[in-house]
mmCIF file of C-alpha atoms in Angstrom:
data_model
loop_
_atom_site.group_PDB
_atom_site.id
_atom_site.type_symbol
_atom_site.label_atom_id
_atom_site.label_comp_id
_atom_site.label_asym_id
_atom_site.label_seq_id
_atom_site.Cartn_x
_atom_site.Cartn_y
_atom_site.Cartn_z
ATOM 1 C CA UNK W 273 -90.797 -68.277 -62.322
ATOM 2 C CA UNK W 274 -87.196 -69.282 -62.494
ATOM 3 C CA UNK W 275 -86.535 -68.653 -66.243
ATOM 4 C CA UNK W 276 -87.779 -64.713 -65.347
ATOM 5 C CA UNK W 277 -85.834 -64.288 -62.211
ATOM 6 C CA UNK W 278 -82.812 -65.501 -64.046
ATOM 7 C CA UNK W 279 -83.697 -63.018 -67.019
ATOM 8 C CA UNK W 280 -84.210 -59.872 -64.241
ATOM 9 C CA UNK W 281 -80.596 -61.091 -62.738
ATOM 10 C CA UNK W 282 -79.350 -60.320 -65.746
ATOM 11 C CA UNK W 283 -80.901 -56.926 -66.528
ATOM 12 C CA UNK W 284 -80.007 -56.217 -63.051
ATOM 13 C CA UNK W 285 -76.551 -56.867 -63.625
ATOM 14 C CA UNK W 286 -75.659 -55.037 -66.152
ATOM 15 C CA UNK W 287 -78.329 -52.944 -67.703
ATOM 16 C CA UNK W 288 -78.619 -51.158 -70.805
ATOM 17 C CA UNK W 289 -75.005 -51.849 -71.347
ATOM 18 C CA UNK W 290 -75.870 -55.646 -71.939
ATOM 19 C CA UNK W 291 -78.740 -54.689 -74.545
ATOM 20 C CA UNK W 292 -76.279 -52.172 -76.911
ATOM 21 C CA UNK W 293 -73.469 -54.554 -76.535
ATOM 22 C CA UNK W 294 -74.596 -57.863 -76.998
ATOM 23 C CA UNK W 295 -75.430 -58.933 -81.186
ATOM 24 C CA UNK W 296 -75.304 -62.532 -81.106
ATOM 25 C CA UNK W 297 -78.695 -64.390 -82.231
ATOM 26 C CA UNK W 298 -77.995 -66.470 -78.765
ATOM 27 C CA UNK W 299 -79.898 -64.557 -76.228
ATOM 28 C CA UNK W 300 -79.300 -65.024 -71.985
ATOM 29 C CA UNK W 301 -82.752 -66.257 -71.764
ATOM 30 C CA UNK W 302 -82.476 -68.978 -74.349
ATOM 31 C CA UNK W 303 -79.596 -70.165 -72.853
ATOM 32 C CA UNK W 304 -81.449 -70.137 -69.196
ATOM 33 C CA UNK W 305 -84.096 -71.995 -70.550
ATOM 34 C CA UNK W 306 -82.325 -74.865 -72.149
ATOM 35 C CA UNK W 307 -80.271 -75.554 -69.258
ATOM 36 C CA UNK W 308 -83.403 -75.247 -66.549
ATOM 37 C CA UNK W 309 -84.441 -77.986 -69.363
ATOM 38 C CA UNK W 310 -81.392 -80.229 -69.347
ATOM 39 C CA UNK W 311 -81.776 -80.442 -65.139
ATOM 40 C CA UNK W 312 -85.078 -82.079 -65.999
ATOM 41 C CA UNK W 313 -83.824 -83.815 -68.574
ATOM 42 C CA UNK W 314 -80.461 -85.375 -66.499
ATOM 43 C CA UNK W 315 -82.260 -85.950 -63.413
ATOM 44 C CA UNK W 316 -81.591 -89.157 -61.468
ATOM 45 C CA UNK W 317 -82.765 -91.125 -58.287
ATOM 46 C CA UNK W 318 -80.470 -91.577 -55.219
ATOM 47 C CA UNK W 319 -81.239 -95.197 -53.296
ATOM 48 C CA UNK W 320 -83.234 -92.750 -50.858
ATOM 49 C CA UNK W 321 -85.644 -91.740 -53.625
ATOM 50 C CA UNK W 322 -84.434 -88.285 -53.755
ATOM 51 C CA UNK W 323 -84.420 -86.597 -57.047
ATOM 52 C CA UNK W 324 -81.035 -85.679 -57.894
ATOM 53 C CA UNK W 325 -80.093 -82.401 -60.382
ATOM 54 C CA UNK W 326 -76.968 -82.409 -62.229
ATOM 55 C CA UNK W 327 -74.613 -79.441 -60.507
ATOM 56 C CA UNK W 328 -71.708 -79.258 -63.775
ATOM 57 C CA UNK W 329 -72.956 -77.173 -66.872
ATOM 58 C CA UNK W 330 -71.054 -76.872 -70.025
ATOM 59 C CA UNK W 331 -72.264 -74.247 -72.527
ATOM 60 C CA UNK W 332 -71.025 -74.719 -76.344
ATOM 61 C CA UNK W 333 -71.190 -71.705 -78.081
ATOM 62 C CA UNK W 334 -69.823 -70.883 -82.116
ATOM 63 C CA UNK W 335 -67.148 -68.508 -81.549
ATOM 64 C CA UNK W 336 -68.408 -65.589 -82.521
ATOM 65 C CA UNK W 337 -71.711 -65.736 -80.414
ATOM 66 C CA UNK W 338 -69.424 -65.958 -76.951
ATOM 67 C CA UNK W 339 -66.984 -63.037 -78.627
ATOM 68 C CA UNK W 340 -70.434 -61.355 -78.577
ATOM 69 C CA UNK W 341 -70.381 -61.590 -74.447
ATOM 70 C CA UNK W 342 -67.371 -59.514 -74.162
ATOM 71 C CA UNK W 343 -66.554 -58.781 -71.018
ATOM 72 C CA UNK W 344 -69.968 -59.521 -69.914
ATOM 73 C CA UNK W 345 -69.453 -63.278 -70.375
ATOM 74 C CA UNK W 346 -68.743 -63.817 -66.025
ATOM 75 C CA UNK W 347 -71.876 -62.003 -65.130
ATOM 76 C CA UNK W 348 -73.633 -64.062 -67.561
ATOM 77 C CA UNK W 349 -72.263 -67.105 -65.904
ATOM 78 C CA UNK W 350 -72.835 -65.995 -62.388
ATOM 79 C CA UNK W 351 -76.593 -65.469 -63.810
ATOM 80 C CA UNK W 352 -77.029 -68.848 -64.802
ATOM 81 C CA UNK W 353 -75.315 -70.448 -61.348
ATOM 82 C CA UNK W 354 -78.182 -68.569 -60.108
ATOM 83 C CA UNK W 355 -80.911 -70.033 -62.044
ATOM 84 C CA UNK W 356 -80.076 -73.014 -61.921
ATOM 85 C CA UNK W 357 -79.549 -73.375 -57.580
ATOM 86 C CA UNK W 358 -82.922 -71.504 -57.128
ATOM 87 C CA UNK W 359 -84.286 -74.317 -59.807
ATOM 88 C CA UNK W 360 -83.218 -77.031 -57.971
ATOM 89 C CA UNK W 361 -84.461 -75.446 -54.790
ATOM 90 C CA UNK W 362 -87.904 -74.770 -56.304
ATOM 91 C CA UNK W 363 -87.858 -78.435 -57.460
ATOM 92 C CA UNK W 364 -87.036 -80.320 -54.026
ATOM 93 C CA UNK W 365 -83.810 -81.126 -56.279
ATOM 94 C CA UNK W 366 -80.225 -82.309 -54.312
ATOM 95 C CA UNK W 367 -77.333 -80.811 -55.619
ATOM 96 C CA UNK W 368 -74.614 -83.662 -54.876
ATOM 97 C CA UNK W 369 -71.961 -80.409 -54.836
ATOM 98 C CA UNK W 370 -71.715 -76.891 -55.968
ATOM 99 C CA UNK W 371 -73.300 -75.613 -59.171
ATOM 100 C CA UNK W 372 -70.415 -74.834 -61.873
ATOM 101 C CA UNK W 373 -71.502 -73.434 -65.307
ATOM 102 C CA UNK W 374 -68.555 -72.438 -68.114
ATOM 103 C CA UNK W 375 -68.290 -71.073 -71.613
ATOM 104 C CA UNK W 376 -66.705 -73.230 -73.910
ATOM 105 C CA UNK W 377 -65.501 -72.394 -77.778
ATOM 106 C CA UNK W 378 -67.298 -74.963 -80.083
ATOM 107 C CA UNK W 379 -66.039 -74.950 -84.015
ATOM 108 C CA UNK W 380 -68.719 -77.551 -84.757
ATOM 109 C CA UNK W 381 -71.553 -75.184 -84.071
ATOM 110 C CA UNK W 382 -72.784 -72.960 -86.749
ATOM 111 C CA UNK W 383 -73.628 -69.049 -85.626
ATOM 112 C CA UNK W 384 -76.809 -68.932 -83.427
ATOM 113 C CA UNK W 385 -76.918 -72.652 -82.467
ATOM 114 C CA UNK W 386 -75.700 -73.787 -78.942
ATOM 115 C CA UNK W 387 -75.546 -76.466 -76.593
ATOM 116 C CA UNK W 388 -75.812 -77.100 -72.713
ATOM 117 C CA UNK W 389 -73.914 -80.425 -71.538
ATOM 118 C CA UNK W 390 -74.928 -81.326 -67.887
ATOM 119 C CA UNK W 391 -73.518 -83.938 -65.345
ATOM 120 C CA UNK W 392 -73.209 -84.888 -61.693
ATOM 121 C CA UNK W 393 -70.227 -84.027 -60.173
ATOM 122 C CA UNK W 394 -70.396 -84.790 -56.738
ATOM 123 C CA UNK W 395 -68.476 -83.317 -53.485
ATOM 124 C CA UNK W 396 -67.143 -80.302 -56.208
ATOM 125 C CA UNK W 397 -67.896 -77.751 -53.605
ATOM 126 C CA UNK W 398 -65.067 -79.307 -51.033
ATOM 127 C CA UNK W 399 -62.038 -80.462 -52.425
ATOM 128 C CA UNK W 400 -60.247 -82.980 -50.028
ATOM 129 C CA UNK W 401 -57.214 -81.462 -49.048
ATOM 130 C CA UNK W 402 -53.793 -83.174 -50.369
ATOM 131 C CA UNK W 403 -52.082 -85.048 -47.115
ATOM 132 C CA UNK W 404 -48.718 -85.828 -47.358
ATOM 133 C CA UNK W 405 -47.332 -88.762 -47.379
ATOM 134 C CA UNK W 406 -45.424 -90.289 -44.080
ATOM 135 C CA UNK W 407 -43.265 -93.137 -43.760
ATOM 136 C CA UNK W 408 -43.820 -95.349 -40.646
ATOM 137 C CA UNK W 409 -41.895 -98.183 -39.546
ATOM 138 C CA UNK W 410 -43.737 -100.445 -36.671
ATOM 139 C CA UNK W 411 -41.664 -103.192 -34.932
ATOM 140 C CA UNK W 412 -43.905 -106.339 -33.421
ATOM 141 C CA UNK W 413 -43.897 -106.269 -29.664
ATOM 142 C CA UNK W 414 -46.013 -108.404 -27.425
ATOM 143 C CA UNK W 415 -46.960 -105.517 -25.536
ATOM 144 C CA UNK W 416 -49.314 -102.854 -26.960
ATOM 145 C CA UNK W 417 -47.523 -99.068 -27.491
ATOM 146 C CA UNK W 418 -47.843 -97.014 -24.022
ATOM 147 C CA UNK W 419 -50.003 -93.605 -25.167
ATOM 148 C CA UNK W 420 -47.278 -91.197 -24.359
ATOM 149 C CA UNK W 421 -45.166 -88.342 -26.137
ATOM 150 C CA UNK W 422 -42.308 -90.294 -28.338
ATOM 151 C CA UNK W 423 -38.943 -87.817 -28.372
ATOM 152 C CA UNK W 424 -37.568 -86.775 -31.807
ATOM 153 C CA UNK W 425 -34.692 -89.421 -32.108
ATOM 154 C CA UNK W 426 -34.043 -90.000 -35.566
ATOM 155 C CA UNK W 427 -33.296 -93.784 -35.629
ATOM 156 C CA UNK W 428 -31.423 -95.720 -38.684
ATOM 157 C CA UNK W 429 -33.909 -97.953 -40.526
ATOM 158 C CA UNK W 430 -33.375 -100.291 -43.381
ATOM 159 C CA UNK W 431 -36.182 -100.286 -46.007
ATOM 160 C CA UNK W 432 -36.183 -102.250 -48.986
ATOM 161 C CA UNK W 433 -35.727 -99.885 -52.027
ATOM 162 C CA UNK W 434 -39.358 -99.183 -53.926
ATOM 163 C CA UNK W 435 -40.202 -98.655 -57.210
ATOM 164 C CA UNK W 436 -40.771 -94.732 -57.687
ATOM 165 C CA UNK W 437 -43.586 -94.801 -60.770
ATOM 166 C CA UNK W 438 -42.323 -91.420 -63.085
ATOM 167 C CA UNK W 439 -44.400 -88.712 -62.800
ATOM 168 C CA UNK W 440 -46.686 -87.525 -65.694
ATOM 169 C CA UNK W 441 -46.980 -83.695 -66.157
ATOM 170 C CA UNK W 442 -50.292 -82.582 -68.241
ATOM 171 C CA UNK W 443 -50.134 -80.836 -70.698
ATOM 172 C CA UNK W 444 -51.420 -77.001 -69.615
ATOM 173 C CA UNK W 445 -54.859 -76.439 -70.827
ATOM 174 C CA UNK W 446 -56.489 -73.137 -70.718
ATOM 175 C CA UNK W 447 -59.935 -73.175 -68.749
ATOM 176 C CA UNK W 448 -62.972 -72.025 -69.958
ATOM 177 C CA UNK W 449 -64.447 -68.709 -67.857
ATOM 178 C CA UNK W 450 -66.425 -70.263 -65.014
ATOM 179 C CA UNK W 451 -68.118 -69.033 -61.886
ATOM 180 C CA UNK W 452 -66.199 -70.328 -59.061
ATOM 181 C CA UNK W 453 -61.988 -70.594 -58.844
ATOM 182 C CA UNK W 454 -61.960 -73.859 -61.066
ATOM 183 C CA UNK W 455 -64.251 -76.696 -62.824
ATOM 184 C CA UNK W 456 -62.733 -80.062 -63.524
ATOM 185 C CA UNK W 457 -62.270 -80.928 -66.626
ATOM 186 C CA UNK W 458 -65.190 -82.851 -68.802
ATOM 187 C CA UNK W 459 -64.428 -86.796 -68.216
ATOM 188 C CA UNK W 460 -62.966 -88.657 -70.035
ATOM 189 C CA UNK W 461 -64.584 -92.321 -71.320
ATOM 190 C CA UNK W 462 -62.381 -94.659 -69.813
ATOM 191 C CA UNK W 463 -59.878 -94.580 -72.514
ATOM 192 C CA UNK W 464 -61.778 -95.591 -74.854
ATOM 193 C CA UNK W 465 -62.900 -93.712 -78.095
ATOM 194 C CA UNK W 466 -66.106 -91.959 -78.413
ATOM 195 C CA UNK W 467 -69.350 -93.144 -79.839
ATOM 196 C CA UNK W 468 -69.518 -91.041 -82.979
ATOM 197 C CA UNK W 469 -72.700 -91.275 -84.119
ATOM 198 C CA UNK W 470 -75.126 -89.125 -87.016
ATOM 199 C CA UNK W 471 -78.199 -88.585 -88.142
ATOM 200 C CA UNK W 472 -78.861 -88.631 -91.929
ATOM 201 C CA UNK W 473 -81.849 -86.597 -92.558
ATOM 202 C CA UNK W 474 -83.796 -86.698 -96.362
ATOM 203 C CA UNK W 475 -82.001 -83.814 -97.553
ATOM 204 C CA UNK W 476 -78.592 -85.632 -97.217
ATOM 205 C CA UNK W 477 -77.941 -83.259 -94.767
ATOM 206 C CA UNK W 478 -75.604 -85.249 -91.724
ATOM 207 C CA UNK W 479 -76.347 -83.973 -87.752
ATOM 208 C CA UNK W 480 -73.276 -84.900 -85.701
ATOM 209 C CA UNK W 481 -74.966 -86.297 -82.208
ATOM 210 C CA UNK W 482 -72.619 -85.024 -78.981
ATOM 211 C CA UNK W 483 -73.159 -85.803 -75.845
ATOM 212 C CA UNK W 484 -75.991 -85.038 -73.727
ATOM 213 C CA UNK W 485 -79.467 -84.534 -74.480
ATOM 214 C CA UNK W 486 -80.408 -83.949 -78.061
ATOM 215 C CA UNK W 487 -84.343 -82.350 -78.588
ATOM 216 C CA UNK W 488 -86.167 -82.858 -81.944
ATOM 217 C CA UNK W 489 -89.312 -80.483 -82.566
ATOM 218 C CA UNK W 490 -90.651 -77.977 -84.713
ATOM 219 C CA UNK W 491 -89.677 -75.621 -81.985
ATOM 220 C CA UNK W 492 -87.189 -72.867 -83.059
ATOM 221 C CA UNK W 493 -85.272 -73.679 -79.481
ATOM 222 C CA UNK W 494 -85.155 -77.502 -80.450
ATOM 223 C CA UNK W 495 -81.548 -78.986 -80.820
ATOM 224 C CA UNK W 496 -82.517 -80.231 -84.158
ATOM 225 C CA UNK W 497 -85.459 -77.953 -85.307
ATOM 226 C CA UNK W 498 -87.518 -79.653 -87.987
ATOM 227 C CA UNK W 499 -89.995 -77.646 -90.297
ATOM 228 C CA UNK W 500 -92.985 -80.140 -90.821
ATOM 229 C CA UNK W 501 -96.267 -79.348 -89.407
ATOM 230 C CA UNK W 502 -96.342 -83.212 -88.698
ATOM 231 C CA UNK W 503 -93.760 -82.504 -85.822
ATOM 232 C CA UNK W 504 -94.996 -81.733 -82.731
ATOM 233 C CA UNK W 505 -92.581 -78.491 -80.869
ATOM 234 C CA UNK W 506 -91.358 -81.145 -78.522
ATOM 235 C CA UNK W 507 -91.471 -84.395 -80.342
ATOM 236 C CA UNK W 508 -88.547 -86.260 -79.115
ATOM 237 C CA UNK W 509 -85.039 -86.524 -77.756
ATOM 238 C CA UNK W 510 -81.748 -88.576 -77.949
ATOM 239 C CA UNK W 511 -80.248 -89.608 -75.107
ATOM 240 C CA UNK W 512 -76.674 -91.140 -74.664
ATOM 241 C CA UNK W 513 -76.318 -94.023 -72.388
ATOM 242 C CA UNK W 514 -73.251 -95.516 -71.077
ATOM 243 C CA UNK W 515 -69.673 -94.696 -71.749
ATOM 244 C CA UNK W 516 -66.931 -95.914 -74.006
ATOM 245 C CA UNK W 517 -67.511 -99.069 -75.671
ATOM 246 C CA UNK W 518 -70.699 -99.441 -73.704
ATOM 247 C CA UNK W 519 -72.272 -96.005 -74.511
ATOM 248 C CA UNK W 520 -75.885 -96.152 -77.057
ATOM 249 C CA UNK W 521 -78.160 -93.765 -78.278
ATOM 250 C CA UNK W 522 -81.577 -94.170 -77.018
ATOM 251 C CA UNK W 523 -84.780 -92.044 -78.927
ATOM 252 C CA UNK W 524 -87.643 -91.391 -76.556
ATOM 253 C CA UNK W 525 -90.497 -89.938 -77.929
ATOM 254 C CA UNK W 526 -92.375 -86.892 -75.850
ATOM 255 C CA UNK W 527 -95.687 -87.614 -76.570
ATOM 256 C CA UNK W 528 -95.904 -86.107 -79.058
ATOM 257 C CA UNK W 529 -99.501 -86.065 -81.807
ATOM 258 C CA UNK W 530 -98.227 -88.023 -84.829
ATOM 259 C CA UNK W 531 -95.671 -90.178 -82.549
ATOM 260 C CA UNK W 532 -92.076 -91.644 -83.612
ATOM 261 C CA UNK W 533 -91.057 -94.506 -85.259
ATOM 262 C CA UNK W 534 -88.276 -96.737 -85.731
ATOM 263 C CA UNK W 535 -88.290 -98.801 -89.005
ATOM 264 C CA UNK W 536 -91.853 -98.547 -89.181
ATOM 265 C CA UNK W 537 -92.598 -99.435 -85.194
ATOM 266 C CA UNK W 538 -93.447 -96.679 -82.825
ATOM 267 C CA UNK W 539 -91.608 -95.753 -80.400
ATOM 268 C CA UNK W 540 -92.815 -96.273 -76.615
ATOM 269 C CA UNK W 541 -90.277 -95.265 -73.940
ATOM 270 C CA UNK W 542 -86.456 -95.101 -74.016
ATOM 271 C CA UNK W 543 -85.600 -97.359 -77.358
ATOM 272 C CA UNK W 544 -82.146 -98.211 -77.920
ATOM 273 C CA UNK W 545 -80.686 -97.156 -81.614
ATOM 274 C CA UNK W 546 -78.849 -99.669 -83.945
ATOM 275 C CA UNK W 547 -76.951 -98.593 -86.655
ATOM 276 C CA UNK W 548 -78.603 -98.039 -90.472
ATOM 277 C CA UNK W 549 -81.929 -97.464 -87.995
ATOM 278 C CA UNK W 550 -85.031 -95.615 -90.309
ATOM 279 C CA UNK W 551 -86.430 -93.226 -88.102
ATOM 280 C CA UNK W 552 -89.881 -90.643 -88.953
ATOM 281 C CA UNK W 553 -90.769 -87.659 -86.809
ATOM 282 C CA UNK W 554 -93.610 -86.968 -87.624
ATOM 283 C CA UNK W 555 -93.427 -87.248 -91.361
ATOM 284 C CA UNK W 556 -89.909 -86.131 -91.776
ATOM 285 C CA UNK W 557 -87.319 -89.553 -92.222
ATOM 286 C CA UNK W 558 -83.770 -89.721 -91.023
ATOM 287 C CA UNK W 559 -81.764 -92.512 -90.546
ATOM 288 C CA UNK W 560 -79.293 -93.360 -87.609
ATOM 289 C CA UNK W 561 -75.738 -94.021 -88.676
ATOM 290 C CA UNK W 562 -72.527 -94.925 -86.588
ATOM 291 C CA UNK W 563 -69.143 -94.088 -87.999
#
């Protein structure tokens, strides 16, 4: 029900004009659908018991599949802010803060291939307002302050000089289109580098892992598509865990008929990935390598 009242937004929208102008393999719906799927996916459970949704979207696209959005690329956005609140709504989900989606340019990503990045970003939706800061100097009395209306009399006060840390200007970076005035940017890992990790398949063919949920299925709409008849359409996924030094793939298979295994044991629940790991889907082998 959601993935077709996000696909009648659209047409709504903008119409015929969307159909003539739009030539990229990388349809509105598809992109709907995956990240309705990575909500599931990204879930979490407060200390209530309440389900929460991730509320931050990021979209990578090959270049010339968002050039193919044109000027309908903030519609398309609004669209999927859409989808994914009425979702969450349909799914007894909590939304920790307001639902952000963006574009953003991905060289890594051949034509027709895309991926949704989701996270929790929570209290996005209201900003704390910046307070300035005031300098206060309190004297000791034995006697507590009497509540009334202190005149302006600017009095002479010695303070010990402080240490003024230099301030740090950021470099400007230009923001991916989004639906609301701003989107922070994606975090960073605590400073430390990135878990950059691959999977080898048979072929000698090498699949770059990024972060976020990874699917693996004979499905055409599967992160990693895989043509063996062996494969189930949703066979399994790759989750990252943790951050920074601390962050691991994990395979989880999705029940899928002929199962998943990792050098030669199946796979039951979330299993955590060494490196030079021999992994079968199905009947197709790949191997898990970290660089």
């Amino acid at each position: 029900m959601q993935l077709q009242s996000f696909e009648q937004g659209v047409e709504r929208m903008v119409g015929g004009v969307f159909q003539r102008a739009f030539k990229s393999s990388v349809r509105p719906i598809h992109i709907g659908r995956k990240l309705i799927r990575a909500i599931d996916a990204e879930r979490t459970v407060d200390a209530a018991g309440k389900a929460v949704a991730p509320n931050v979207f990021v979209v990578h696209l090959n270049e010339k599949d968002r050039a193919a959005f044109g000027d309908l690329e903030k519609p398309l956005v609004a669209e999927l802010v859409g989808a994914a609140e009425e979702y969450a709504k349909s799914e007894n989900y909590l939304l920790l803060g307001e639902v952000q989606v963006s574009l953003l340019t991905d060289a890594a990503l051949k034509s027709g291939r895309f991926e949704v990045e989701a996270s929790v970003k929570a209290g996005v939706s209201e900003p704390s307002a910046p307070v300035a800061p005031a300098s206060v100097v309190v004297e000791p009395s034995a006697e507590p302050p009497a509540a009334s209306i202190v005149p302006s009399v600017e009095i002479p006060v010695v303070v010990p000089p402080v240490a003024v840390p230099p301030v740090i200007t950021p470099p400007t970076i230009t923001p991916p289109t989004i639906a609301t005035p701003s989107i922070p940017p994606l975090p960073s890992l605590g400073g430390a580098p990135m878990l950059k990790a691959t999977l080898t398949m048979a072929d000698g063919s090498r699949i770059a892992l990024r972060p976020g949920v990874i699917s693996v299925g004979r499905s055409a709409e599967s992160t990693i598509p895989l043509n063996d008849t062996n494969v189930s359409r949703r066979h399994a996924e790759l989750r990252l865990r943790g951050e920074g030094a601390d962050a691991v793939w994990v395979l989880v298979d999705l029940g899928s008929t002929n199962g998943t295994l990792i050098n030669g044991v199946k796979v039951n629940g979330e299993q955590v990935l060494r490196k030079n790991d021999a992994i079968v889907f199905g009947a197709t082998k790949a191997r898990y390598e970290v660089a």
